[in-house]
């Protein structure tokens, strides 16, 4: 039986997993990437002090991820027990940042909302996350709980984020059935870092006969019935679609993208006094960083030193994209001094800056997704398609393969 051809443009995480599911569905896949390496933002530097991730250090587990990792030969590590400790900084790192009176007010607000059922928590049309949280729970919960919490995922401006997009529940297909309780819940990571996941995916696709081309100038093919999946950022997709769909191209070009800087610093193994996943910083605490990850306590075997990854940038600090390295390191060390109450110079630093890392999940993105009509034989995948995070991208990749497989026009 002749295999049906599909072209995937973009060799980052979304392109690789899309190609994987298309191959599994029996398609003849061609995969093109404009850069000289596969993986996009994902990558791992193997430093003498331990692993340094250039972007995400893990991924939310699911049936799909478990099966994919097994098929490509990647062992997934669960998070360590210490990672259950998570902090929010309010005049110091705290497991629970609200005062007693604020906590009681939160409980009363939750009870009132629960009494109304789903409608009690439902955001209003075009309501921002900040307005939603303040309306339901008050200013303190917004400032010291909701706002720093979203920074760790969306890096957005809480006064501009779309509550409807942020609060939309993930697909139930990604959940765990009770009969599958032996699967690791929560966040997992490849044993040797995210680069291992990329490398094993590339090896698997090559073994399956996928045509894979690096340094390729992406463009649409001329075959009218030949589907293309654009697994690139919105601005790159806008450039590709400029001639074939000017309206969609203009919409994609106008989406707001946020810069992020990831600074990993290694210290002596006895330096870290906070054990946990990390700490998030409310904007009124005089700290520039969005948050910090305590890498040593998240996944086993990553580092013998005490290693922290500081995240800066986002919607409220766009200047980070153009800041020199010394400024970013200085800012992170100043923030660290506030966190620990003392200044310690790192043994080693590794900085990665992404000028346009993630989409701003604002009302503009909500409007775009509400109006989106994908052209015939063109599908889009990426973190701007309604679900940020690698697990949501993976689920969309599977859905795209199923959609093409079930299409009567193809």
mmCIF file of C-alpha atoms in Angstrom:
data_model
loop_
_atom_site.group_PDB
_atom_site.id
_atom_site.type_symbol
_atom_site.label_atom_id
_atom_site.label_comp_id
_atom_site.label_asym_id
_atom_site.label_seq_id
_atom_site.Cartn_x
_atom_site.Cartn_y
_atom_site.Cartn_z
ATOM 1 C CA UNK A 1 0.000 0.000 0.000
ATOM 2 C CA UNK A 2 1.420 3.388 -1.042
ATOM 3 C CA UNK A 3 2.171 5.750 1.817
ATOM 4 C CA UNK A 4 0.577 9.183 1.768
ATOM 5 C CA UNK A 5 3.066 12.101 1.717
ATOM 6 C CA UNK A 6 3.085 14.838 4.352
ATOM 7 C CA UNK A 7 5.619 17.649 4.720
ATOM 8 C CA UNK A 8 6.493 18.919 8.193
ATOM 9 C CA UNK A 9 8.244 22.295 8.329
ATOM 10 C CA UNK A 10 10.151 22.938 11.542
ATOM 11 C CA UNK A 11 12.427 20.574 13.421
ATOM 12 C CA UNK A 12 11.879 21.733 16.975
ATOM 13 C CA UNK A 13 9.969 19.700 19.546
ATOM 14 C CA UNK A 14 6.622 20.243 17.801
ATOM 15 C CA UNK A 15 7.992 19.218 14.397
ATOM 16 C CA UNK A 16 9.722 16.115 15.717
ATOM 17 C CA UNK A 17 6.719 14.788 17.636
ATOM 18 C CA UNK A 18 4.383 15.649 14.745
ATOM 19 C CA UNK A 19 6.626 13.675 12.396
ATOM 20 C CA UNK A 20 6.667 10.819 14.911
ATOM 21 C CA UNK A 21 2.873 10.510 15.049
ATOM 22 C CA UNK A 22 2.545 10.850 11.280
ATOM 23 C CA UNK A 23 5.046 8.020 10.790
ATOM 24 C CA UNK A 24 3.176 5.901 13.309
ATOM 25 C CA UNK A 25 -0.021 6.576 11.354
ATOM 26 C CA UNK A 26 1.567 5.300 8.130
ATOM 27 C CA UNK A 27 2.449 8.547 6.334
ATOM 28 C CA UNK A 28 5.480 9.219 4.169
ATOM 29 C CA UNK A 29 6.992 12.150 6.045
ATOM 30 C CA UNK A 30 9.462 14.816 4.954
ATOM 31 C CA UNK A 31 10.867 17.032 7.688
ATOM 32 C CA UNK A 32 12.639 20.349 7.037
ATOM 33 C CA UNK A 33 14.446 22.623 9.503
ATOM 34 C CA UNK A 34 15.992 26.004 8.649
ATOM 35 C CA UNK A 35 18.635 25.843 11.404
ATOM 36 C CA UNK A 36 21.712 23.615 11.579
ATOM 37 C CA UNK A 37 20.403 21.477 14.453
ATOM 38 C CA UNK A 38 17.252 19.679 15.517
ATOM 39 C CA UNK A 39 15.348 20.526 18.683
ATOM 40 C CA UNK A 40 14.587 24.233 18.449
ATOM 41 C CA UNK A 41 14.679 25.783 21.902
ATOM 42 C CA UNK A 42 15.344 22.423 23.549
ATOM 43 C CA UNK A 43 18.928 21.461 24.226
ATOM 44 C CA UNK A 44 21.261 20.224 26.937
ATOM 45 C CA UNK A 45 24.818 21.322 27.669
ATOM 46 C CA UNK A 46 26.872 18.702 29.477
ATOM 47 C CA UNK A 47 29.071 20.817 31.743
ATOM 48 C CA UNK A 48 31.601 19.457 34.273
ATOM 49 C CA UNK A 49 29.322 20.714 37.067
ATOM 50 C CA UNK A 50 26.215 19.032 35.648
ATOM 51 C CA UNK A 51 23.527 19.312 32.985
ATOM 52 C CA UNK A 52 22.340 22.697 31.762
ATOM 53 C CA UNK A 53 19.040 22.860 29.883
ATOM 54 C CA UNK A 54 18.575 25.660 27.355
ATOM 55 C CA UNK A 55 14.789 25.666 27.808
ATOM 56 C CA UNK A 56 12.364 23.230 29.473
ATOM 57 C CA UNK A 57 13.921 20.762 31.923
ATOM 58 C CA UNK A 58 10.988 18.354 31.907
ATOM 59 C CA UNK A 59 7.565 17.574 30.527
ATOM 60 C CA UNK A 60 4.190 16.710 32.065
ATOM 61 C CA UNK A 61 3.732 12.954 31.805
ATOM 62 C CA UNK A 62 0.869 11.310 29.915
ATOM 63 C CA UNK A 63 -0.034 8.040 28.208
ATOM 64 C CA UNK A 64 1.195 9.519 24.928
ATOM 65 C CA UNK A 65 4.548 10.607 26.313
ATOM 66 C CA UNK A 66 5.076 7.304 28.145
ATOM 67 C CA UNK A 67 4.488 5.283 24.962
ATOM 68 C CA UNK A 68 6.546 7.625 22.788
ATOM 69 C CA UNK A 69 9.511 7.504 25.168
ATOM 70 C CA UNK A 70 9.329 3.721 25.309
ATOM 71 C CA UNK A 71 9.259 3.447 21.508
ATOM 72 C CA UNK A 72 12.296 5.664 21.003
ATOM 73 C CA UNK A 73 14.275 4.149 23.865
ATOM 74 C CA UNK A 74 14.263 6.983 26.404
ATOM 75 C CA UNK A 75 13.975 6.313 30.120
ATOM 76 C CA UNK A 76 11.922 8.954 31.919
ATOM 77 C CA UNK A 77 12.860 10.032 35.417
ATOM 78 C CA UNK A 78 10.245 11.169 37.951
ATOM 79 C CA UNK A 79 10.865 14.221 40.101
ATOM 80 C CA UNK A 80 12.524 13.723 43.475
ATOM 81 C CA UNK A 81 10.534 13.874 46.690
ATOM 82 C CA UNK A 82 12.267 17.137 47.651
ATOM 83 C CA UNK A 83 10.765 18.819 44.581
ATOM 84 C CA UNK A 84 7.369 18.814 46.273
ATOM 85 C CA UNK A 85 8.547 21.868 48.203
ATOM 86 C CA UNK A 86 7.708 24.968 46.169
ATOM 87 C CA UNK A 87 8.189 28.517 47.367
ATOM 88 C CA UNK A 88 6.789 31.961 46.695
ATOM 89 C CA UNK A 89 8.829 34.916 47.907
ATOM 90 C CA UNK A 90 7.040 37.376 50.159
ATOM 91 C CA UNK A 91 9.546 39.072 52.432
ATOM 92 C CA UNK A 92 11.393 35.776 52.245
ATOM 93 C CA UNK A 93 10.711 32.346 50.692
ATOM 94 C CA UNK A 94 7.465 30.830 51.934
ATOM 95 C CA UNK A 95 5.645 27.574 51.219
ATOM 96 C CA UNK A 96 2.370 29.484 51.689
ATOM 97 C CA UNK A 97 2.617 33.230 50.945
ATOM 98 C CA UNK A 98 -0.756 34.354 52.327
ATOM 99 C CA UNK A 99 -1.390 35.608 55.858
ATOM 100 C CA UNK A 100 -3.972 33.927 58.082
ATOM 101 C CA UNK A 101 -6.652 36.538 57.334
ATOM 102 C CA UNK A 102 -5.901 36.375 53.604
ATOM 103 C CA UNK A 103 -6.123 32.581 53.728
ATOM 104 C CA UNK A 104 -9.509 32.739 55.448
ATOM 105 C CA UNK A 105 -10.754 35.187 52.831
ATOM 106 C CA UNK A 106 -9.546 32.779 50.132
ATOM 107 C CA UNK A 107 -11.435 29.907 51.738
ATOM 108 C CA UNK A 108 -14.625 31.977 51.902
ATOM 109 C CA UNK A 109 -14.206 32.974 48.241
ATOM 110 C CA UNK A 110 -13.685 29.359 47.203
ATOM 111 C CA UNK A 111 -16.802 28.251 49.105
ATOM 112 C CA UNK A 112 -18.897 30.964 47.422
ATOM 113 C CA UNK A 113 -17.594 29.939 44.002
ATOM 114 C CA UNK A 114 -18.111 26.214 44.646
ATOM 115 C CA UNK A 115 -21.724 26.838 45.639
ATOM 116 C CA UNK A 116 -22.305 28.201 42.138
ATOM 117 C CA UNK A 117 -20.792 25.147 40.464
ATOM 118 C CA UNK A 118 -18.701 25.602 37.326
ATOM 119 C CA UNK A 119 -20.265 29.002 36.769
ATOM 120 C CA UNK A 120 -18.657 30.221 39.974
ATOM 121 C CA UNK A 121 -15.172 29.928 38.486
ATOM 122 C CA UNK A 122 -16.001 30.686 34.861
ATOM 123 C CA UNK A 123 -14.300 33.798 33.472
ATOM 124 C CA UNK A 124 -16.358 36.450 31.754
ATOM 125 C CA UNK A 125 -16.018 37.030 28.026
ATOM 126 C CA UNK A 126 -12.672 38.689 27.233
ATOM 127 C CA UNK A 127 -11.829 38.935 30.928
ATOM 128 C CA UNK A 128 -8.168 39.148 31.860
ATOM 129 C CA UNK A 129 -6.679 36.733 34.366
ATOM 130 C CA UNK A 130 -5.915 39.622 36.697
ATOM 131 C CA UNK A 131 -9.497 40.871 36.701
ATOM 132 C CA UNK A 132 -10.837 37.317 37.144
ATOM 133 C CA UNK A 133 -8.579 36.566 40.115
ATOM 134 C CA UNK A 134 -9.218 39.917 41.804
ATOM 135 C CA UNK A 135 -12.969 39.576 41.259
ATOM 136 C CA UNK A 136 -13.101 36.117 42.825
ATOM 137 C CA UNK A 137 -10.350 36.150 45.418
ATOM 138 C CA UNK A 138 -9.111 39.674 46.056
ATOM 139 C CA UNK A 139 -5.947 41.687 45.492
ATOM 140 C CA UNK A 140 -3.643 39.759 47.854
ATOM 141 C CA UNK A 141 -4.394 36.367 46.287
ATOM 142 C CA UNK A 142 -3.825 37.878 42.860
ATOM 143 C CA UNK A 143 -0.552 39.526 43.833
ATOM 144 C CA UNK A 144 1.041 36.776 45.917
ATOM 145 C CA UNK A 145 -0.447 33.601 44.467
ATOM 146 C CA UNK A 146 -2.011 33.899 41.009
ATOM 147 C CA UNK A 147 0.457 36.348 39.455
ATOM 148 C CA UNK A 148 3.686 34.576 40.458
ATOM 149 C CA UNK A 149 2.090 31.233 39.624
ATOM 150 C CA UNK A 150 1.350 32.205 36.039
ATOM 151 C CA UNK A 151 4.850 33.681 35.666
ATOM 152 C CA UNK A 152 6.303 30.205 36.046
ATOM 153 C CA UNK A 153 4.350 28.998 32.996
ATOM 154 C CA UNK A 154 3.230 31.921 30.839
ATOM 155 C CA UNK A 155 5.644 34.741 31.815
ATOM 156 C CA UNK A 156 2.838 37.147 30.959
ATOM 157 C CA UNK A 157 1.285 40.340 32.242
ATOM 158 C CA UNK A 158 -1.570 39.229 34.475
ATOM 159 C CA UNK A 159 -3.487 42.372 33.471
ATOM 160 C CA UNK A 160 -3.378 41.317 29.814
ATOM 161 C CA UNK A 161 -3.543 37.514 29.943
ATOM 162 C CA UNK A 162 -6.775 35.940 28.727
ATOM 163 C CA UNK A 163 -8.502 34.175 31.612
ATOM 164 C CA UNK A 164 -10.391 31.981 29.155
ATOM 165 C CA UNK A 165 -7.167 30.722 27.555
ATOM 166 C CA UNK A 166 -5.282 30.259 30.816
ATOM 167 C CA UNK A 167 -8.097 28.462 32.633
ATOM 168 C CA UNK A 168 -9.162 26.232 29.749
ATOM 169 C CA UNK A 169 -8.854 22.650 31.008
ATOM 170 C CA UNK A 170 -6.455 20.338 29.148
ATOM 171 C CA UNK A 171 -7.759 17.455 27.083
ATOM 172 C CA UNK A 172 -8.924 14.518 29.151
ATOM 173 C CA UNK A 173 -7.040 12.266 26.740
ATOM 174 C CA UNK A 174 -3.875 13.278 28.550
ATOM 175 C CA UNK A 175 -5.101 12.139 31.947
ATOM 176 C CA UNK A 176 -4.185 9.001 33.854
ATOM 177 C CA UNK A 177 -6.608 6.161 34.388
ATOM 178 C CA UNK A 178 -6.596 4.622 37.828
ATOM 179 C CA UNK A 179 -5.676 1.237 36.334
ATOM 180 C CA UNK A 180 -2.448 2.818 35.039
ATOM 181 C CA UNK A 181 -1.302 4.150 38.376
ATOM 182 C CA UNK A 182 2.192 2.684 37.971
ATOM 183 C CA UNK A 183 2.969 5.431 35.469
ATOM 184 C CA UNK A 184 4.856 8.364 36.963
ATOM 185 C CA UNK A 185 2.494 11.249 37.499
ATOM 186 C CA UNK A 186 3.506 14.868 37.195
ATOM 187 C CA UNK A 187 6.659 16.133 35.522
ATOM 188 C CA UNK A 188 9.243 13.721 34.124
ATOM 189 C CA UNK A 189 12.464 14.131 32.164
ATOM 190 C CA UNK A 190 14.814 12.009 30.036
ATOM 191 C CA UNK A 191 17.564 10.446 32.111
ATOM 192 C CA UNK A 192 20.310 12.339 30.239
ATOM 193 C CA UNK A 193 18.475 15.603 29.679
ATOM 194 C CA UNK A 194 16.116 16.975 27.048
ATOM 195 C CA UNK A 195 18.783 16.681 24.343
ATOM 196 C CA UNK A 196 18.535 12.896 24.715
ATOM 197 C CA UNK A 197 14.842 13.105 23.857
ATOM 198 C CA UNK A 198 15.652 15.134 20.741
ATOM 199 C CA UNK A 199 18.491 12.834 19.664
ATOM 200 C CA UNK A 200 16.460 9.657 20.120
ATOM 201 C CA UNK A 201 13.503 11.111 18.227
ATOM 202 C CA UNK A 202 15.798 12.060 15.337
ATOM 203 C CA UNK A 203 17.353 8.576 15.321
ATOM 204 C CA UNK A 204 13.904 6.936 15.364
ATOM 205 C CA UNK A 205 12.627 9.042 12.464
ATOM 206 C CA UNK A 206 15.709 8.353 10.373
ATOM 207 C CA UNK A 207 15.359 4.645 11.033
ATOM 208 C CA UNK A 208 11.768 4.853 9.780
ATOM 209 C CA UNK A 209 12.947 6.396 6.516
ATOM 210 C CA UNK A 210 11.876 9.991 7.122
ATOM 211 C CA UNK A 211 13.580 12.451 4.774
ATOM 212 C CA UNK A 212 15.204 14.944 7.164
ATOM 213 C CA UNK A 213 16.884 18.124 5.925
ATOM 214 C CA UNK A 214 18.679 20.778 7.972
ATOM 215 C CA UNK A 215 19.579 24.287 6.773
ATOM 216 C CA UNK A 216 16.488 24.179 4.546
ATOM 217 C CA UNK A 217 14.709 27.353 3.470
ATOM 218 C CA UNK A 218 11.107 26.482 4.419
ATOM 219 C CA UNK A 219 8.440 26.916 1.791
ATOM 220 C CA UNK A 220 5.187 25.303 0.763
ATOM 221 C CA UNK A 221 5.211 22.608 -1.889
ATOM 222 C CA UNK A 222 3.249 22.847 -5.090
ATOM 223 C CA UNK A 223 1.209 19.652 -4.712
ATOM 224 C CA UNK A 224 -2.468 20.688 -4.246
ATOM 225 C CA UNK A 225 -3.351 17.580 -2.236
ATOM 226 C CA UNK A 226 -0.125 17.344 -0.290
ATOM 227 C CA UNK A 227 -0.652 18.363 3.359
ATOM 228 C CA UNK A 228 1.881 20.561 5.139
ATOM 229 C CA UNK A 229 2.182 20.921 8.907
ATOM 230 C CA UNK A 230 3.857 24.159 9.964
ATOM 231 C CA UNK A 231 5.669 23.480 13.245
ATOM 232 C CA UNK A 232 7.430 26.817 13.438
ATOM 233 C CA UNK A 233 6.845 29.999 15.403
ATOM 234 C CA UNK A 234 4.017 32.308 14.350
ATOM 235 C CA UNK A 235 6.289 34.829 12.630
ATOM 236 C CA UNK A 236 8.076 32.105 10.652
ATOM 237 C CA UNK A 237 4.668 30.667 9.708
ATOM 238 C CA UNK A 238 3.563 34.165 8.646
ATOM 239 C CA UNK A 239 6.498 34.381 6.250
ATOM 240 C CA UNK A 240 5.741 30.964 4.749
ATOM 241 C CA UNK A 241 2.036 31.806 4.261
ATOM 242 C CA UNK A 242 2.553 35.353 2.967
ATOM 243 C CA UNK A 243 1.730 34.503 -0.652
ATOM 244 C CA UNK A 244 -0.808 31.704 -0.195
ATOM 245 C CA UNK A 245 -2.843 33.209 2.665
ATOM 246 C CA UNK A 246 -2.056 36.921 3.247
ATOM 247 C CA UNK A 247 -4.808 37.335 5.860
ATOM 248 C CA UNK A 248 -3.616 34.476 8.076
ATOM 249 C CA UNK A 249 -0.039 35.578 7.520
ATOM 250 C CA UNK A 250 -0.834 39.061 8.841
ATOM 251 C CA UNK A 251 -2.637 37.612 11.874
ATOM 252 C CA UNK A 252 0.316 35.392 12.737
ATOM 253 C CA UNK A 253 2.790 38.220 12.289
ATOM 254 C CA UNK A 254 0.922 40.368 14.805
ATOM 255 C CA UNK A 255 0.983 37.839 17.650
ATOM 256 C CA UNK A 256 2.961 39.027 20.662
ATOM 257 C CA UNK A 257 6.022 36.939 21.546
ATOM 258 C CA UNK A 258 7.841 37.211 24.872
ATOM 259 C CA UNK A 259 11.596 37.102 25.545
ATOM 260 C CA UNK A 260 13.123 34.841 28.165
ATOM 261 C CA UNK A 261 16.584 34.457 29.620
ATOM 262 C CA UNK A 262 17.688 31.249 31.327
ATOM 263 C CA UNK A 263 20.767 31.587 33.524
ATOM 264 C CA UNK A 264 22.116 28.418 35.131
ATOM 265 C CA UNK A 265 24.619 28.944 37.935
ATOM 266 C CA UNK A 266 26.666 26.264 39.673
ATOM 267 C CA UNK A 267 27.730 26.617 43.302
ATOM 268 C CA UNK A 268 29.468 24.446 45.845
ATOM 269 C CA UNK A 269 27.311 21.427 46.712
ATOM 270 C CA UNK A 270 26.824 22.690 50.289
ATOM 271 C CA UNK A 271 25.639 26.133 49.209
ATOM 272 C CA UNK A 272 21.901 25.604 48.678
ATOM 273 C CA UNK A 273 19.838 25.856 51.857
ATOM 274 C CA UNK A 274 16.414 25.672 50.187
ATOM 275 C CA UNK A 275 15.401 22.199 49.070
ATOM 276 C CA UNK A 276 12.563 22.028 46.548
ATOM 277 C CA UNK A 277 11.451 22.608 42.988
ATOM 278 C CA UNK A 278 12.076 26.327 43.054
ATOM 279 C CA UNK A 279 10.806 29.745 44.044
ATOM 280 C CA UNK A 280 8.606 32.308 42.271
ATOM 281 C CA UNK A 281 8.775 36.056 42.811
ATOM 282 C CA UNK A 282 5.794 38.453 42.989
ATOM 283 C CA UNK A 283 6.426 41.682 41.111
ATOM 284 C CA UNK A 284 6.222 43.945 44.174
ATOM 285 C CA UNK A 285 9.132 42.273 45.997
ATOM 286 C CA UNK A 286 11.859 44.233 44.242
ATOM 287 C CA UNK A 287 13.181 41.185 42.418
ATOM 288 C CA UNK A 288 13.733 41.220 38.656
ATOM 289 C CA UNK A 289 13.700 37.452 38.116
ATOM 290 C CA UNK A 290 10.477 35.587 37.448
ATOM 291 C CA UNK A 291 11.628 32.518 39.327
ATOM 292 C CA UNK A 292 14.432 30.104 40.084
ATOM 293 C CA UNK A 293 14.691 26.313 39.759
ATOM 294 C CA UNK A 294 16.687 24.264 42.251
ATOM 295 C CA UNK A 295 17.943 21.727 39.717
ATOM 296 C CA UNK A 296 19.689 19.441 42.177
ATOM 297 C CA UNK A 297 16.392 18.630 43.898
ATOM 298 C CA UNK A 298 14.184 18.174 40.828
ATOM 299 C CA UNK A 299 15.674 15.180 38.990
ATOM 300 C CA UNK A 300 18.264 12.701 40.244
ATOM 301 C CA UNK A 301 21.718 12.387 38.738
ATOM 302 C CA UNK A 302 21.824 15.829 37.105
ATOM 303 C CA UNK A 303 24.519 17.516 39.174
ATOM 304 C CA UNK A 304 26.790 16.980 42.143
ATOM 305 C CA UNK A 305 27.088 20.730 42.681
ATOM 306 C CA UNK A 306 24.263 22.970 43.844
ATOM 307 C CA UNK A 307 22.775 24.216 40.581
ATOM 308 C CA UNK A 308 20.111 26.871 40.102
ATOM 309 C CA UNK A 309 18.445 28.138 36.935
ATOM 310 C CA UNK A 310 17.193 31.718 37.127
ATOM 311 C CA UNK A 311 14.486 32.796 34.665
ATOM 312 C CA UNK A 312 14.173 36.450 33.660
ATOM 313 C CA UNK A 313 12.223 38.385 31.049
ATOM 314 C CA UNK A 314 8.599 37.971 30.076
ATOM 315 C CA UNK A 315 5.957 40.579 29.341
ATOM 316 C CA UNK A 316 7.077 42.978 32.074
ATOM 317 C CA UNK A 317 10.806 42.824 31.293
ATOM 318 C CA UNK A 318 11.145 42.822 27.519
ATOM 319 C CA UNK A 319 14.490 44.638 27.805
ATOM 320 C CA UNK A 320 16.077 41.314 28.758
ATOM 321 C CA UNK A 321 16.305 40.389 25.066
ATOM 322 C CA UNK A 322 18.923 43.090 24.485
ATOM 323 C CA UNK A 323 20.644 43.074 27.871
ATOM 324 C CA UNK A 324 24.349 42.161 27.952
ATOM 325 C CA UNK A 325 25.326 38.987 29.764
ATOM 326 C CA UNK A 326 26.989 40.834 32.643
ATOM 327 C CA UNK A 327 23.741 42.709 33.375
ATOM 328 C CA UNK A 328 21.673 39.519 33.488
ATOM 329 C CA UNK A 329 24.196 37.760 35.732
ATOM 330 C CA UNK A 330 24.390 40.799 38.016
ATOM 331 C CA UNK A 331 20.581 40.982 38.277
ATOM 332 C CA UNK A 332 20.262 37.271 39.083
ATOM 333 C CA UNK A 333 23.000 37.410 41.734
ATOM 334 C CA UNK A 334 21.334 40.468 43.322
ATOM 335 C CA UNK A 335 18.025 38.594 43.398
ATOM 336 C CA UNK A 336 19.755 35.550 44.834
ATOM 337 C CA UNK A 337 21.264 37.663 47.602
ATOM 338 C CA UNK A 338 17.747 38.759 48.603
ATOM 339 C CA UNK A 339 16.547 35.149 48.542
ATOM 340 C CA UNK A 340 19.327 33.784 50.765
ATOM 341 C CA UNK A 341 20.419 36.891 52.638
ATOM 342 C CA UNK A 342 24.033 36.562 51.510
ATOM 343 C CA UNK A 343 26.047 36.910 48.320
ATOM 344 C CA UNK A 344 27.999 33.979 46.934
ATOM 345 C CA UNK A 345 29.833 33.976 43.614
ATOM 346 C CA UNK A 346 29.058 31.008 41.340
ATOM 347 C CA UNK A 347 31.646 28.485 40.185
ATOM 348 C CA UNK A 348 30.271 28.630 36.640
ATOM 349 C CA UNK A 349 27.442 30.300 34.698
ATOM 350 C CA UNK A 350 25.664 29.422 31.450
ATOM 351 C CA UNK A 351 23.244 31.893 29.848
ATOM 352 C CA UNK A 352 20.676 31.289 27.116
ATOM 353 C CA UNK A 353 18.540 34.164 25.814
ATOM 354 C CA UNK A 354 15.534 33.656 23.564
ATOM 355 C CA UNK A 355 14.326 37.042 22.195
ATOM 356 C CA UNK A 356 11.008 35.510 21.088
ATOM 357 C CA UNK A 357 10.586 32.463 23.264
ATOM 358 C CA UNK A 358 6.879 31.999 23.926
ATOM 359 C CA UNK A 359 3.590 33.604 22.865
ATOM 360 C CA UNK A 360 1.838 36.052 25.143
ATOM 361 C CA UNK A 361 -1.436 34.358 26.088
ATOM 362 C CA UNK A 362 -3.263 37.661 25.959
ATOM 363 C CA UNK A 363 -6.630 38.692 24.551
ATOM 364 C CA UNK A 364 -5.025 39.142 21.128
ATOM 365 C CA UNK A 365 -4.060 35.458 21.013
ATOM 366 C CA UNK A 366 -7.557 34.491 22.160
ATOM 367 C CA UNK A 367 -9.071 36.526 19.316
ATOM 368 C CA UNK A 368 -6.673 34.943 16.825
ATOM 369 C CA UNK A 369 -7.558 31.397 17.904
ATOM 370 C CA UNK A 370 -11.270 32.200 17.859
ATOM 371 C CA UNK A 371 -11.068 33.457 14.261
ATOM 372 C CA UNK A 372 -8.534 30.914 13.006
ATOM 373 C CA UNK A 373 -9.365 29.000 9.852
ATOM 374 C CA UNK A 374 -6.475 26.869 8.668
ATOM 375 C CA UNK A 375 -6.034 26.780 4.870
ATOM 376 C CA UNK A 376 -6.772 23.590 2.991
ATOM 377 C CA UNK A 377 -4.011 21.035 3.480
ATOM 378 C CA UNK A 378 -2.158 23.262 5.944
ATOM 379 C CA UNK A 379 -2.121 22.592 9.674
ATOM 380 C CA UNK A 380 -0.377 24.509 12.442
ATOM 381 C CA UNK A 381 1.327 23.187 15.550
ATOM 382 C CA UNK A 382 3.175 25.119 18.218
ATOM 383 C CA UNK A 383 2.850 26.696 21.644
ATOM 384 C CA UNK A 384 0.647 29.484 20.254
ATOM 385 C CA UNK A 385 -2.153 27.084 19.317
ATOM 386 C CA UNK A 386 -4.032 27.238 22.613
ATOM 387 C CA UNK A 387 -1.869 25.079 24.847
ATOM 388 C CA UNK A 388 1.524 26.178 26.113
ATOM 389 C CA UNK A 389 3.955 23.526 27.275
ATOM 390 C CA UNK A 390 5.487 20.467 25.658
ATOM 391 C CA UNK A 391 2.717 18.101 26.745
ATOM 392 C CA UNK A 392 0.050 20.179 24.997
ATOM 393 C CA UNK A 393 2.162 20.386 21.823
ATOM 394 C CA UNK A 394 2.608 16.617 21.880
ATOM 395 C CA UNK A 395 -1.132 16.069 22.218
ATOM 396 C CA UNK A 396 -1.837 18.374 19.282
ATOM 397 C CA UNK A 397 0.728 16.484 17.196
ATOM 398 C CA UNK A 398 -1.158 13.265 17.834
ATOM 399 C CA UNK A 399 -4.469 14.948 17.007
ATOM 400 C CA UNK A 400 -3.045 16.252 13.714
ATOM 401 C CA UNK A 401 -1.964 12.746 12.684
ATOM 402 C CA UNK A 402 -5.406 11.399 13.553
ATOM 403 C CA UNK A 403 -7.104 14.246 11.690
ATOM 404 C CA UNK A 404 -5.100 13.630 8.523
ATOM 405 C CA UNK A 405 -5.588 9.903 8.795
ATOM 406 C CA UNK A 406 -9.361 10.295 9.031
ATOM 407 C CA UNK A 407 -9.639 12.917 6.267
ATOM 408 C CA UNK A 408 -11.708 11.817 3.284
ATOM 409 C CA UNK A 409 -10.054 14.517 1.147
ATOM 410 C CA UNK A 410 -6.661 12.951 1.438
#
